Tab-separated table of C-alpha atoms in Angstrom:
chain	number	residue	atom	x	y	z
A	272	MET	CA	54.751	92.586	150.491
A	273	PHE	CA	54.942	93.905	146.944
A	274	HIS	CA	54.084	97.548	146.322
A	275	VAL	CA	50.498	97.938	145.104
A	276	LYS	CA	51.542	98.537	141.495
A	277	HIS	CA	53.027	95.038	141.383
A	278	LEU	CA	49.853	93.206	142.373
A	279	ILE	CA	48.321	90.980	139.733
A	280	ILE	CA	45.886	92.842	137.514
A	281	MET	CA	44.691	90.156	135.172
A	282	ASN	CA	43.593	92.546	132.448
A	283	ARG	CA	47.167	93.809	132.153
A	284	PHE	CA	50.072	92.072	130.433
A	285	GLY	CA	53.760	92.501	129.750
A	286	LEU	CA	55.348	92.552	126.303
A	287	TYR	CA	58.820	91.047	125.892
A	288	ILE	CA	60.707	91.401	122.604
A	289	HIS	CA	63.797	89.266	122.210
A	290	VAL	CA	66.638	90.779	120.204
A	291	PRO	CA	68.965	87.833	119.474
A	292	PHE	CA	71.924	89.795	118.111
A	293	CYS	CA	75.294	90.331	119.771
A	294	ARG	CA	78.450	91.750	118.263
A	295	THR	CA	80.493	89.141	120.134
A	296	LYS	CA	79.650	86.158	122.363
A	297	CYS	CA	80.298	86.433	126.091
A	298	THR	CA	81.851	83.213	127.372
A	299	TYR	CA	79.265	82.637	130.135
A	300	CYS	CA	76.113	83.332	128.134
A	301	GLY	CA	73.522	80.604	127.628
A	302	PHE	CA	70.812	82.767	126.040
A	303	TYR	CA	70.001	82.324	122.387
A	304	ARG	CA	71.998	84.883	120.387
A	305	VAL	CA	73.750	85.240	117.012
A	306	THR	CA	76.588	87.477	115.855
A	307	ASP	CA	75.496	87.647	112.211
A	308	LEU	CA	73.835	91.065	112.024
A	309	SER	CA	72.914	90.605	108.358
A	310	TYR	CA	69.615	89.066	109.532
A	311	ARG	CA	68.640	92.277	111.294
A	312	GLU	CA	66.299	93.823	108.720
A	313	LYS	CA	64.399	90.590	108.073
A	314	TYR	CA	64.251	89.951	111.816
A	315	ILE	CA	62.444	93.260	112.332
A	316	ASP	CA	60.041	92.434	109.494
A	317	SER	CA	59.292	89.139	111.244
A	318	VAL	CA	58.798	90.775	114.650
A	319	VAL	CA	56.284	93.187	113.106
A	320	LYS	CA	54.540	90.241	111.445
A	321	GLU	CA	54.404	88.188	114.655
A	322	LEU	CA	53.007	91.130	116.613
A	323	GLY	CA	50.133	91.287	114.148
A	324	GLU	CA	49.525	87.555	114.427
A	325	ARG	CA	49.640	87.424	118.241
A	326	ALA	CA	47.789	90.660	119.023
A	327	GLU	CA	44.385	88.951	118.897
A	328	LEU	CA	45.342	86.780	121.902
A	329	PHE	CA	45.841	89.853	124.099
A	330	LYS	CA	43.383	92.250	122.463
A	331	ASN	CA	41.269	92.626	125.605
A	332	LYS	CA	44.237	93.329	127.873
A	333	ARG	CA	46.027	96.584	128.589
A	334	LEU	CA	49.768	96.866	128.120
A	335	LYS	CA	51.533	97.100	131.494
A	336	SER	CA	55.206	96.923	130.508
A	337	ILE	CA	57.525	96.624	127.505
A	338	TYR	CA	60.930	95.002	127.725
A	339	PHE	CA	63.508	94.699	124.934
A	340	GLY	CA	65.942	91.990	126.046
A	341	GLY	CA	68.586	89.895	124.394
A	342	GLY	CA	71.055	89.374	123.120
A	343	THR	CA	71.904	93.022	122.832
A	344	PRO	CA	68.923	95.251	121.972
A	345	SER	CA	71.220	98.260	121.695
A	346	VAL	CA	72.697	96.854	118.470
A	347	LEU	CA	69.410	97.954	116.874
A	348	HIS	CA	69.165	101.522	115.618
A	349	SER	CA	66.599	103.681	117.395
A	350	SER	CA	64.703	103.879	114.090
A	351	GLU	CA	64.395	100.082	114.099
A	352	LEU	CA	63.093	100.062	117.657
A	353	LYS	CA	60.708	102.866	116.692
A	354	ARG	CA	59.311	100.776	113.847
A	355	ILE	CA	58.552	97.923	116.243
A	356	ILE	CA	56.890	100.255	118.734
A	357	GLY	CA	54.873	101.757	115.900
A	358	GLU	CA	53.442	98.293	115.296
A	359	VAL	CA	52.733	97.802	119.020
A	360	GLU	CA	50.777	101.073	119.014
A	361	LYS	CA	48.380	99.645	116.435
A	362	TYR	CA	47.049	97.199	119.014
A	363	TRP	CA	47.599	98.694	122.480
A	364	ILE	CA	47.901	102.091	124.164
A	365	VAL	CA	51.613	102.543	124.755
A	366	ASP	CA	51.100	105.795	126.695
A	367	GLU	CA	49.620	103.744	129.571
A	368	VAL	CA	52.749	101.594	129.955
A	369	GLU	CA	54.235	101.817	133.465
A	370	GLU	CA	57.703	100.669	132.509
A	371	PHE	CA	59.461	100.535	129.122
A	372	THR	CA	62.922	99.010	129.446
A	373	VAL	CA	65.669	98.557	126.897
A	374	GLU	CA	68.829	96.573	127.693
A	375	VAL	CA	72.029	98.267	126.536
A	376	ASN	CA	75.724	97.560	126.596
A	377	PRO	CA	78.134	100.289	127.774
A	378	ASP	CA	79.957	100.316	124.425
A	379	ASP	CA	76.726	101.152	122.562
A	380	VAL	CA	75.748	104.121	124.710
A	381	THR	CA	75.844	107.618	123.208
A	382	GLU	CA	73.957	110.740	124.243
A	383	ASP	CA	72.163	110.824	120.886
A	384	TYR	CA	71.096	107.179	121.129
A	385	LEU	CA	69.748	107.660	124.652
A	386	ARG	CA	67.824	110.760	123.622
A	387	GLU	CA	66.293	108.830	120.707
A	388	LEU	CA	65.268	105.992	123.050
A	389	LYS	CA	63.564	108.490	125.329
A	390	GLU	CA	61.714	109.991	122.369
A	391	ILE	CA	60.131	106.616	121.526
A	392	GLY	CA	58.883	106.200	125.103
A	393	VAL	CA	61.660	104.286	126.886
A	394	ASN	CA	61.682	105.224	130.596
A	395	ARG	CA	64.081	102.656	132.046
A	396	ILE	CA	67.557	101.501	131.008
A	397	SER	CA	69.120	98.192	132.025
A	398	MET	CA	72.845	98.057	131.376
A	399	GLY	CA	75.119	95.025	131.449
A	400	VAL	CA	78.185	95.933	133.517
A	401	GLN	CA	78.993	92.332	134.631
A	402	CYS	CA	82.106	93.310	136.609
A	403	LEU	CA	84.498	96.205	137.212
A	404	ASP	CA	87.832	94.565	136.387
A	405	ASP	CA	89.311	95.034	132.912
A	406	LYS	CA	91.196	91.724	133.006
A	407	ILE	CA	88.081	89.751	133.868
A	408	LEU	CA	85.983	91.656	131.327
A	409	LYS	CA	88.487	90.643	128.660
A	410	LEU	CA	88.533	87.057	129.933
A	411	ILE	CA	84.739	86.721	129.577
A	412	ASN	CA	84.859	88.440	126.162
A	413	ARG	CA	83.022	91.643	127.011
A	414	ARG	CA	83.611	94.467	124.547
A	415	HIS	CA	83.606	97.294	127.074
A	416	SER	CA	86.152	98.493	129.627
A	417	VAL	CA	85.589	99.709	133.195
A	418	ASP	CA	86.174	103.282	132.023
A	419	MET	CA	83.354	102.854	129.472
A	420	VAL	CA	81.036	101.746	132.284
A	421	TYR	CA	81.552	104.941	134.273
A	422	LYS	CA	81.082	107.136	131.204
A	423	ALA	CA	77.998	105.212	130.057
A	424	VAL	CA	76.374	105.351	133.516
A	425	ASP	CA	76.882	109.122	133.641
A	426	MET	CA	75.312	109.527	130.188
A	427	VAL	CA	72.352	107.287	131.062
A	428	LYS	CA	71.725	109.064	134.389
A	429	SER	CA	71.707	112.439	132.639
A	430	GLN	CA	68.596	111.378	130.686
A	431	PHE	CA	66.914	108.614	132.735
A	432	ASP	CA	65.962	108.472	136.401
A	433	ASN	CA	65.275	104.727	136.421
A	434	VAL	CA	68.488	102.808	135.768
A	435	SER	CA	69.398	99.187	136.482
A	436	LEU	CA	72.840	97.615	136.260
A	437	ASP	CA	73.635	93.906	135.827
A	438	TYR	CA	76.557	92.391	137.746
A	439	ILE	CA	77.870	88.822	138.018
A	440	PHE	CA	79.771	87.243	140.912
A	441	GLY	CA	81.523	83.877	140.968
A	442	LEU	CA	83.460	84.732	137.796
A	443	PRO	CA	86.982	83.371	137.214
A	444	GLN	CA	89.615	85.383	139.139
A	445	GLN	CA	87.047	87.188	141.306
A	446	THR	CA	87.721	87.233	145.045
A	447	VAL	CA	85.625	88.327	148.005
A	448	ASP	CA	87.649	91.543	148.172
A	449	THR	CA	87.245	92.413	144.486
A	450	VAL	CA	83.515	91.777	144.621
A	451	SER	CA	83.261	93.909	147.774
A	452	ARG	CA	85.094	96.734	145.998
A	453	ASP	CA	82.899	96.418	142.904
A	454	VAL	CA	79.650	96.579	144.879
A	455	SER	CA	80.881	99.677	146.710
A	456	GLU	CA	81.535	101.274	143.332
A	457	LEU	CA	78.124	100.253	141.978
A	458	LEU	CA	76.451	101.890	144.967
A	459	LYS	CA	78.410	105.094	144.366
A	460	MET	CA	77.072	105.264	140.799
A	461	GLY	CA	73.683	106.414	142.063
A	462	VAL	CA	71.441	104.053	140.110
A	463	GLN	CA	68.082	102.789	141.378
A	464	HIS	CA	68.246	99.043	140.737
A	465	LEU	CA	70.825	96.257	140.643
A	466	SER	CA	70.481	92.754	139.217
A	467	ILE	CA	73.280	90.704	140.749
A	468	TYR	CA	73.608	87.146	139.485
A	469	ALA	CA	75.615	84.195	140.718
A	470	LEU	CA	77.492	82.770	137.738
A	471	SER	CA	76.008	79.551	136.428
A	472	VAL	CA	77.888	77.482	133.882
A	473	GLU	CA	75.418	77.139	131.030
A	474	GLU	CA	75.346	74.031	128.872
A	475	ASN	CA	77.176	74.500	125.550
A	476	SER	CA	78.521	77.900	126.608
A	477	ILE	CA	82.092	78.888	125.763
A	478	LEU	CA	82.828	78.970	129.498
A	479	GLU	CA	81.769	75.349	129.918
A	480	LYS	CA	84.273	74.307	127.249
A	481	GLN	CA	87.011	76.479	128.791
A	482	ILE	CA	86.504	74.830	132.168
A	483	GLU	CA	86.529	71.347	130.642
A	484	LYS	CA	89.840	72.131	128.897
A	485	GLY	CA	91.353	73.645	132.042
A	486	ILE	CA	91.723	77.083	130.443
A	487	VAL	CA	89.906	78.812	133.306
A	488	ALA	CA	88.955	77.841	136.851
A	489	LEU	CA	86.029	79.060	138.923
A	490	PRO	CA	86.330	80.285	142.524
A	491	ASP	CA	85.707	77.695	145.244
A	492	GLU	CA	82.165	77.450	146.610
A	493	GLU	CA	83.322	78.941	149.922
A	494	VAL	CA	84.630	82.011	148.080
A	495	VAL	CA	81.385	82.417	146.122
A	496	LEU	CA	79.339	82.210	149.340
A	497	GLY	CA	81.634	84.849	150.828
A	498	GLN	CA	81.014	87.055	147.799
A	499	TYR	CA	77.252	86.675	148.228
A	500	ASP	CA	77.497	87.540	151.922
A	501	VAL	CA	79.447	90.738	151.265
A	502	ILE	CA	77.035	91.774	148.486
A	503	THR	CA	73.935	91.355	150.670
A	504	LYS	CA	75.587	93.026	153.667
A	505	LYS	CA	76.649	96.124	151.734
A	506	LEU	CA	73.261	96.582	150.082
A	507	ARG	CA	71.391	95.948	153.321
A	508	GLU	CA	73.513	98.575	155.089
A	509	LYS	CA	72.488	101.101	152.440
A	510	GLY	CA	68.811	100.284	152.907
A	511	TRP	CA	68.329	98.505	149.586
A	512	ARG	CA	65.534	95.945	149.311
A	513	HIS	CA	66.554	92.435	148.270
A	514	TYR	CA	63.147	91.580	146.826
A	515	GLU	CA	64.072	88.626	144.602
A	516	ILE	CA	66.997	86.208	144.532
A	517	SER	CA	69.027	88.302	142.090
A	518	ASN	CA	67.321	91.692	142.304
A	519	TYR	CA	67.769	94.691	144.571
A	520	ALA	CA	65.978	98.051	144.543
A	521	CYS	CA	66.936	101.265	146.317
A	522	ASP	CA	63.274	101.666	147.352
A	523	ASP	CA	59.838	100.165	146.702
A	524	GLU	CA	59.193	102.584	143.844
A	525	HIS	CA	61.973	101.040	141.764
A	526	LEU	CA	61.132	97.342	141.832
A	527	ALA	CA	61.324	96.071	138.255
A	528	VAL	CA	57.750	96.172	136.971
A	529	HIS	CA	58.202	93.838	133.999
A	530	ASN	CA	60.310	91.158	135.688
A	531	SER	CA	58.198	91.279	138.862
A	532	SER	CA	55.188	90.439	136.700
A	533	TYR	CA	56.770	87.069	135.869
A	534	TRP	CA	56.980	86.163	139.549
A	535	VAL	CA	53.331	86.950	140.274
A	536	LYS	CA	52.067	85.308	137.053
A	537	VAL	CA	50.844	88.363	135.170
A	538	PRO	CA	50.281	87.311	131.516
A	539	TYR	CA	53.047	88.148	129.090
A	540	LEU	CA	53.565	88.026	125.350
A	541	GLY	CA	57.013	87.110	124.038
A	542	ILE	CA	57.948	88.123	120.492
A	543	GLY	CA	61.045	87.023	118.575
A	544	PRO	CA	63.139	83.844	118.380
A	545	ALA	CA	63.337	81.927	121.691
A	546	ALA	CA	60.788	84.258	123.347
A	547	SER	CA	58.230	82.705	125.714
A	548	SER	CA	54.614	83.682	126.432
A	549	PHE	CA	52.054	82.923	129.171
A	550	ASP	CA	48.293	83.483	129.115
A	551	GLY	CA	48.084	84.049	132.889
A	552	GLU	CA	46.374	80.732	133.560
A	553	ARG	CA	47.640	77.437	132.133
A	554	LYS	CA	49.058	77.945	128.660
A	555	ARG	CA	52.684	78.698	127.811
A	556	TRP	CA	54.406	78.719	124.445
A	557	THR	CA	57.954	79.336	123.233
A	558	ASN	CA	59.208	80.332	119.792
A	559	CYS	CA	61.942	78.397	118.037
A	560	GLU	CA	65.567	79.130	118.972
A	561	ASP	CA	66.647	79.802	115.407
A	562	VAL	CA	66.637	83.288	113.891
A	563	LYS	CA	66.980	81.921	110.364
A	564	LYS	CA	63.905	79.696	110.725
A	565	TYR	CA	62.068	82.517	112.472
A	566	ILE	CA	62.568	84.974	109.620
A	567	GLU	CA	61.767	82.307	107.039
A	568	GLY	CA	58.363	81.726	108.643
A	569	GLU	CA	59.271	78.311	110.053
A	570	ASN	CA	58.655	79.228	113.676
A	571	ASP	CA	58.090	75.839	115.313
A	572	VAL	CA	56.315	76.988	118.459
A	573	GLU	CA	56.461	74.681	121.481
A	574	TYR	CA	53.182	74.682	123.446
A	575	ASP	CA	52.715	73.609	127.043
A	576	ASP	CA	49.439	73.180	128.972
A	577	LEU	CA	50.188	73.249	132.685
A	578	GLU	CA	48.766	70.412	134.776
A	579	GLU	CA	47.580	70.913	138.360
A	580	GLU	CA	50.913	69.648	139.703
A	581	ASP	CA	52.764	72.168	137.520
A	582	LEU	CA	50.639	75.002	138.907
A	583	ILE	CA	51.354	73.929	142.484
A	584	ASN	CA	55.077	73.685	141.842
A	585	GLU	CA	55.084	77.086	140.154
A	586	ARG	CA	53.297	78.665	143.099
A	587	ILE	CA	56.012	77.315	145.393
A	588	MET	CA	58.874	78.173	143.039
A	589	LEU	CA	57.781	81.710	142.182
A	590	GLY	CA	56.725	82.670	145.694
A	591	LEU	CA	59.923	81.494	147.348
A	592	ARG	CA	62.177	83.333	144.901
A	593	THR	CA	60.803	86.646	146.224
A	594	ASP	CA	60.618	88.302	149.619
A	595	ARG	CA	56.814	88.006	149.570
A	596	GLY	CA	57.077	84.238	150.218
A	597	VAL	CA	54.184	81.764	149.987
A	598	SER	CA	50.989	81.345	151.962
A	599	ILE	CA	50.262	77.695	152.709
A	600	SER	CA	46.468	78.107	152.868
A	601	LYS	CA	45.926	77.070	149.234
A	602	PHE	CA	48.028	73.890	149.483
A	603	ASP	CA	46.876	70.447	150.569
A	604	VAL	CA	47.839	68.950	153.937
A	605	ASP	CA	50.906	67.076	152.636
A	606	ILE	CA	52.453	70.159	151.026
A	607	GLN	CA	51.638	72.281	154.070
A	608	ARG	CA	53.461	69.756	156.214
A	609	LYS	CA	56.517	69.755	153.929
A	610	ILE	CA	56.680	73.541	153.985
A	611	LYS	CA	56.259	73.725	157.783
A	612	GLU	CA	58.952	71.103	158.354
A	613	ASN	CA	61.527	72.515	155.922
A	614	ILE	CA	64.542	73.588	157.982
A	615	TYR	CA	65.400	76.493	155.658
A	616	LEU	CA	62.031	78.262	155.614
A	617	VAL	CA	60.926	80.848	158.143
A	618	LEU	CA	57.370	81.955	159.014
A	619	GLU	CA	57.107	85.713	158.785
A	620	GLY	CA	53.957	87.828	158.587
A	621	GLY	CA	51.811	84.758	157.988
A	622	VAL	CA	53.836	83.515	154.994
A	623	TYR	CA	56.794	81.192	154.592
A	624	LYS	CA	59.990	82.623	153.128
A	625	ILE	CA	63.541	81.665	152.337
A	626	PRO	CA	65.738	83.933	154.473
A	627	GLU	CA	68.274	86.000	152.554
A	628	LYS	CA	71.242	83.961	153.801
A	629	SER	CA	69.763	80.786	152.235
A	630	TRP	CA	68.777	82.071	148.786
A	631	MET	CA	72.013	80.642	147.401
A	632	VAL	CA	70.559	77.148	147.928
A	633	TYR	CA	67.156	78.097	146.492
A	634	ASN	CA	67.123	75.279	143.914
A	635	ARG	CA	67.764	72.662	146.562
A	636	ILE	CA	65.004	74.047	148.790
A	637	VAL	CA	62.224	74.341	146.197
A	638	SER	CA	62.972	71.001	144.527
A	639	SER	CA	62.475	69.284	147.897
A	640	LEU	CA	58.976	70.816	148.090
A	641	PHE	CA	57.759	69.894	144.598
A	642	VAL	CA	54.883	67.444	144.197
């Protein structure tokens, strides 16, 4: 089960701020991002403005977590981040925040920058490593080298004791052996959390076009499954907890507070272009995926009121993507039967779960259970 600090507390919420800027575009990325940094100043003005407009919706809730994601939040100067946090402090008590994360790239990390982040209240760093092979890093258009990763990790660890690294497997040219070597190196780095993602080919990504043109080829499915097996084995041997499909923590104290809130339906407020929000019950809304429209005040927000079927499907989907699983007691007889009869699910501690070996076919499993 989740550690007590991750239980739903409905008067708490998470704040996500999307920073859409990147200096270059990684070939695999499907997130909304732009490389034109000239919008930066007006973007921050708009974020401050949106915070003021949205604050009323969450005025009676306490701030649980803050997460600057992207894009590449570390392209922003610490003074720019400080200005945004200054606005947040007008509406909520930032000192009560359990976790304040900023995503950084290795090539942006300096000791001064990290110190400045700490001064504005950041207590967790999430860094995009992606892989530990210079040839592959170049192939996927990452700006950093493997050497930069090691130096950046050392700098981050010298100032933060809660550090997460992102890694991707299933990339072109990766083998089971190279992934095994990389994971061994990640474990030696002494961080507290790893987010390890299976590559997915996103629609309209550069990678999708490269594959279509035959410029790059992905590893066979058998190889990718072998990579997953070696990842889970190595982390399990070191006592790490695989608490969500793509997330591993060295102990229960270092489960990601902000991201875990998504999986247990804690309300969250998303600020910035393409950011999504959830009121904790039935209402979701998403900002427009266009930084130019966003800063010009033409934020065409997409609203969604969840129907009963949506809520049921979400309960299945969110529960089964974590090691806490789902209890069938709140489902009707037909859904209970489907869950009991599913050949992939196991009954453990009174709840149904997807065993670790089958998380790679998660989508297939949950879609078969939807109403």
